């Protein structure tokens, strides 16, 4: 560290291999499903300061979502079973690109579908729209052609979706992995090979609670997705493993509630992070993370975020790939 | 009810300054027992927060130690009363589960993280003269603030209150003098013996509007009880719906109520709904 | 409910298909790795009142375990990477069956190995021992013959272990599933078909944390197993799915900290439950659970636990099997 | 050190009744600031708990609200001092992370869930006359109790204490009069300017036994500092090892220390170890 004045560089390009790039002023992104369509938090935080935000998951057709209750608090976490309530890709396009054009923060669209063709159809429609910075492909969806087996649990199925979407648009593509896969690294490698510009993880884990007074599942949908601090150790582990295996940027998420949590993901190998549940309980969190990260980097002489991305990885990072398997850990 | 939506409140009445953030820290200045095991929590907050606040709106309160993440989610609490001069919010909290139990244990000097005001409000129509307020249990909170508002506008107010037993009733002293206060208890230990909604029928022809806050079952009883006496949708009935909430800002769609206009977020297009708009 | 005096029946047989039976006075079991060898809590609780206890995982050879640190607290949970420190099957046999012979509470031995033959070898040695009520097979171990791929992630590999152990002993066999499997129901069905007398779940989920001050993984072993209330929603979901699919008794565990949690697992379909992490933070918990369950059953007129096992399952329980897939939940 | 293991304590000295449970609830009766930001917490507990308690042993304390599960695990705290007559345990707590911060915020009347006494003890040999006690920072807790014990036995006690700066030092008034108290600060603001372990060398020939409590780095410094002056393993050195713990009872094997006898649980075969037995 020298004495000259400097400010740390928080910028990150999440699609270095894509001519359209996905340049963010900082690595803090509001996660899909937790930030509506970028409008809802306008009265609470300065949305323009975010690195980017991701829209609620959009589907080919409008969806009314699941029956109530849709959320249930759990120890240091929450379950949600919203059921992808959204206006459908056409309803979305009628309303939001227009609104986003007035904002300067990069807006990413999260898409969900039950067939490869539907993913590609949505991507093609989005390709023509202004004010869309990138697409995040949510592969945690049932594949109808495969009897409802989740796309994201299978490397090939995830790669198929990635290829089809890549053929339909030149927009930067982030593939968002499902933690339900038995080998999340294999899925990451497959989608990287299929053309993903970046990989984000983790989506929620499937869980449920039972209302013991009524003797039935609490959520209207029976199962829901578990998020929040409770799942952070699982998310950090998966980011650590995936980052060691792929060359594209990794975006980490799962239970980030404070600067130390952000640093955990970055040191595990994430070039950027997303905040989901944390926004609900602490709306000021994303902006505070940016400020605190700037301050931390200044104090520690870290000029560019790159310098600490993957800092906790062993020197021969790829060797780690099967460490989670070989050392098992889950039967200690 | 679109005029009652959140967007309209981004500028504080009486000033032209936009509210930069509805997230703030308040300080507990008092906690007094009321209605059996419940408590009224007085919280000092920035003046701008209290300014122009109306009944029905609520705040999302973090109900845990700063360093702990359990219970994780904020809890919504209606405003029970305001002290505009001191910049003070009063909440009525009944210890029920983990969040409310934590809140009930606060002491003066403790700090609270609040988000709000959130949601829409009860709306007294410009031509209303007679209003009927119906409260069930801890649902009395926004009704007390609404009674203050109605009396302030010179209206005739009848306030029906139901509770399981006597200790659960709101003390009459909490209401403005001019309010007609009628109570019911499930066990008949005071007032009418039975559901408070049974009393409502008598007031249907008199009331220009009905406002209610209580459990969902009370609204269903109410609809049945007043149905035969209403003329079309007159008088209108506004009820506050209770939903578990995550964001409080319309972002998560976890708190929806099914209405004739679809699944709407009760944290922004509610919590107050027209009884007849809800699909039960 | 009639007015006559009655006390609820908490007994359960966890191996109804096995002539040797596995009869417990009540459904509360101390989980493997969290109760040592049944001696450690003797000064704190009345061990004899437990339904049963499960020993620390035993391996073919003695193991010194992983380097420190081995445990790390996480939000509403903990990671452990003990590394199966244990005296090995022969060291175990020299010491513990003798001690257990003086106790009347059923003692179950948890076994871990890296080859099918080693599992069978341990089972054969245990078969001859007195004072052993049953074997719990921990399949959350790397299979050396399959390049370290975890036995428990694969239905066939799990079934192979079950069959081999079943051939080596007539002791009641509980197979303990790994939550890392992409389809835990398929594994459950495979081990049931292979002769498991009961199925227990879940073992811990693989997670990690990073020490951001030192910029390296916190645990000596890098990854560890996540347990405690944080994982309960995942565990309840898996028990709900597995119980709908198999006919053998299911033993549920994962984050049980109170009577309501126990009831959640039972209503999800568990005939018995195990308490692990909960014992560390609240040693009196297992005994309190027994007392509170007795009291609850009395108050609710439940004479036998059976009456509420699976109470939250839909009428056509088996239909649910793919509900977790079809409704996805993890991308709500 | 097997005689110091847990099993031996299952019968309370002086009675023949077995201790049914070492899990109990205490009541905070006082909390006083000490050593800068630390505090001494006084907790009323059952008489039997305090009876016969010796230095080195610790209690696992639940550091969270009863209804919350975060932070989940209990924290081990050494006994700082006892008041045998009133059945009172004193703990010295430095707010560091989430558990200790919670503990430091307790107020009189609050209840605490405790498990203990756990672990082994510092052992003063029957023939010892001169004992050297060395404390680093908050590690002073068990050393104060040990000083009380040694003085009670009529021994000569020298007490070396090291801290970063003056406020971190134990006030001399906390120690029995007859103790020789020597301090060191890292910044030289009081006493010796440097590590407390530098002072130890002078006492090696005098001391029959050395007892220490502080961070691991202090033990390594100590070994180096006294090494040249020791004759074989004389004087013996007993140190208390700090490990994150889950069960506190030898059941989880999460807290092991590598010794010449293998990986041993520091919650039952420790926290006090012979310095020379540990493999660093
Ligand atoms: C708009 C709005 C305004 C509210 N205003 C108030 C208020 O002024 N005062 C007040 O005390 N509460 C109010 N509530 C309820 C409050 O938000 C909490 O739900 C309540 O305090 C219980 O929270 P808890 O954390 O203690 O219980 P939890 O531990 O969250 O409750 C456990 C379960 O009980 C259910 N539950 C919650 N409350 C009740 C209840 N009253 N009766 C039956 N079941 C319940 C929940 O669905 C939950 O699943 C309001 C709720 C909403 C949506
Ligand atoms: C046998 C034994 C006796 C103990 N006696 C005392 C006592 O008398 N007084 C007392 O205040 N503490 C004592 N401790 C430490 C105490 O148990 C806690 O670790 C400490 O209070 C911090 O807990 P926390 O929850 O605040 O921090 P956490 O949030 O648990 O700490 C976060 C991290 O900091 C590390 N850490 C913990 N303490 C320190 C420290 N002092 N310096 C540097 N890093 C640390 C931990 O390894 C942990 O990973 C003792 C520990 C043991 C094992
Ligand atoms: C209420 C809610 C709705 C969500 N909706 C979506 C979605 O539509 N698409 C998606 O890919 N992820 C969705 N997620 C997952 C989050 O984007 C994120 O992956 C997950 O919650 C983990 O991060 P967190 O712990 O910070 O919340 C949703 C999460 C929550 C809590
Ligand atoms: C410290 C520790 C050690 C464990 N060791 C084993 C083991 O040896 N074998 C095994 O099958 N499970 C082991 N487990 C897993 C538990 O038995 C249990 O499946 C898991 O912790 C979930 O339950 P819980 O949340 O109640 O702890 C261990 C868990 C912990 C916390
Ligand atoms: S609470 Fe999130 S939309 Fe209403
Ligand atoms: S803390 Fe569990 S063995 Fe020591």
PDB file of C-alpha atoms in Angstrom, chain C residues 63-66 68 70 82 85, chain D residues 1-2 5 120 241-245 249-274 277-279:
ATOM      1  CA  UNK C  63      -9.460 -43.067  13.223  1.00  0.00           C
ATOM      2  CA  UNK C  64      -7.903 -40.000  14.841  1.00  0.00           C
ATOM      3  CA  UNK C  65     -10.322 -37.721  13.047  1.00  0.00           C
ATOM      4  CA  UNK C  66      -9.831 -34.413  11.279  1.00  0.00           C
ATOM      5  CA  UNK C  68      -8.999 -28.654  14.217  1.00  0.00           C
ATOM      6  CA  UNK C  70     -13.857 -29.289  13.859  1.00  0.00           C
ATOM      7  CA  UNK C  82     -15.098 -34.518  13.329  1.00  0.00           C
ATOM      8  CA  UNK C  85     -12.748 -40.131  15.280  1.00  0.00           C
TER       9      UNK C  85
ATOM     10  CA  UNK D   1      -4.407 -36.246  34.848  1.00  0.00           C
ATOM     11  CA  UNK D   2      -7.030 -38.941  34.966  1.00  0.00           C
ATOM     12  CA  UNK D   5     -11.583 -36.199  35.034  1.00  0.00           C
ATOM     13  CA  UNK D 120     -10.907 -30.722  35.003  1.00  0.00           C
ATOM     14  CA  UNK D 241      -6.790 -24.479  26.313  1.00  0.00           C
ATOM     15  CA  UNK D 242      -9.516 -22.543  24.518  1.00  0.00           C
ATOM     16  CA  UNK D 243     -11.602 -24.523  22.073  1.00  0.00           C
ATOM     17  CA  UNK D 244     -14.982 -23.928  20.528  1.00  0.00           C
ATOM     18  CA  UNK D 245     -17.281 -26.441  22.157  1.00  0.00           C
ATOM     19  CA  UNK D 249     -19.283 -33.502  27.909  1.00  0.00           C
ATOM     20  CA  UNK D 250     -16.949 -35.468  25.674  1.00  0.00           C
ATOM     21  CA  UNK D 251     -19.719 -36.614  23.367  1.00  0.00           C
ATOM     22  CA  UNK D 252     -19.066 -34.695  20.142  1.00  0.00           C
ATOM     23  CA  UNK D 253     -15.259 -34.712  19.899  1.00  0.00           C
ATOM     24  CA  UNK D 254     -15.371 -31.208  18.480  1.00  0.00           C
ATOM     25  CA  UNK D 255     -13.017 -29.688  21.050  1.00  0.00           C
ATOM     26  CA  UNK D 256     -10.042 -32.008  20.901  1.00  0.00           C
ATOM     27  CA  UNK D 257      -6.464 -31.118  21.722  1.00  0.00           C
ATOM     28  CA  UNK D 258      -3.692 -33.199  20.256  1.00  0.00           C
ATOM     29  CA  UNK D 259      -1.577 -34.603  23.057  1.00  0.00           C
ATOM     30  CA  UNK D 260       1.003 -37.333  23.392  1.00  0.00           C
ATOM     31  CA  UNK D 261      -1.915 -39.579  24.317  1.00  0.00           C
ATOM     32  CA  UNK D 262      -3.840 -38.815  21.120  1.00  0.00           C
ATOM     33  CA  UNK D 263      -6.744 -36.524  20.327  1.00  0.00           C
ATOM     34  CA  UNK D 264      -8.434 -35.868  23.648  1.00  0.00           C
ATOM     35  CA  UNK D 265     -11.591 -33.922  24.412  1.00  0.00           C
ATOM     36  CA  UNK D 266     -10.584 -30.677  26.092  1.00  0.00           C
ATOM     37  CA  UNK D 267     -13.998 -30.376  27.743  1.00  0.00           C
ATOM     38  CA  UNK D 268     -13.399 -33.435  29.946  1.00  0.00           C
ATOM     39  CA  UNK D 269      -9.683 -34.236  29.858  1.00  0.00           C
ATOM     40  CA  UNK D 270      -9.083 -30.470  29.784  1.00  0.00           C
ATOM     41  CA  UNK D 271      -9.346 -27.532  29.592  1.00  0.00           C
ATOM     42  CA  UNK D 272      -6.244 -27.761  31.811  1.00  0.00           C
ATOM     43  CA  UNK D 273      -3.307 -29.576  30.243  1.00  0.00           C
ATOM     44  CA  UNK D 274       0.298 -30.124  31.074  1.00  0.00           C
ATOM     45  CA  UNK D 277       1.866 -33.082  26.908  1.00  0.00           C
ATOM     46  CA  UNK D 278       0.445 -30.930  24.122  1.00  0.00           C
ATOM     47  CA  UNK D 279       1.569 -31.406  20.541  1.00  0.00           C
TER      48      UNK D 279
END
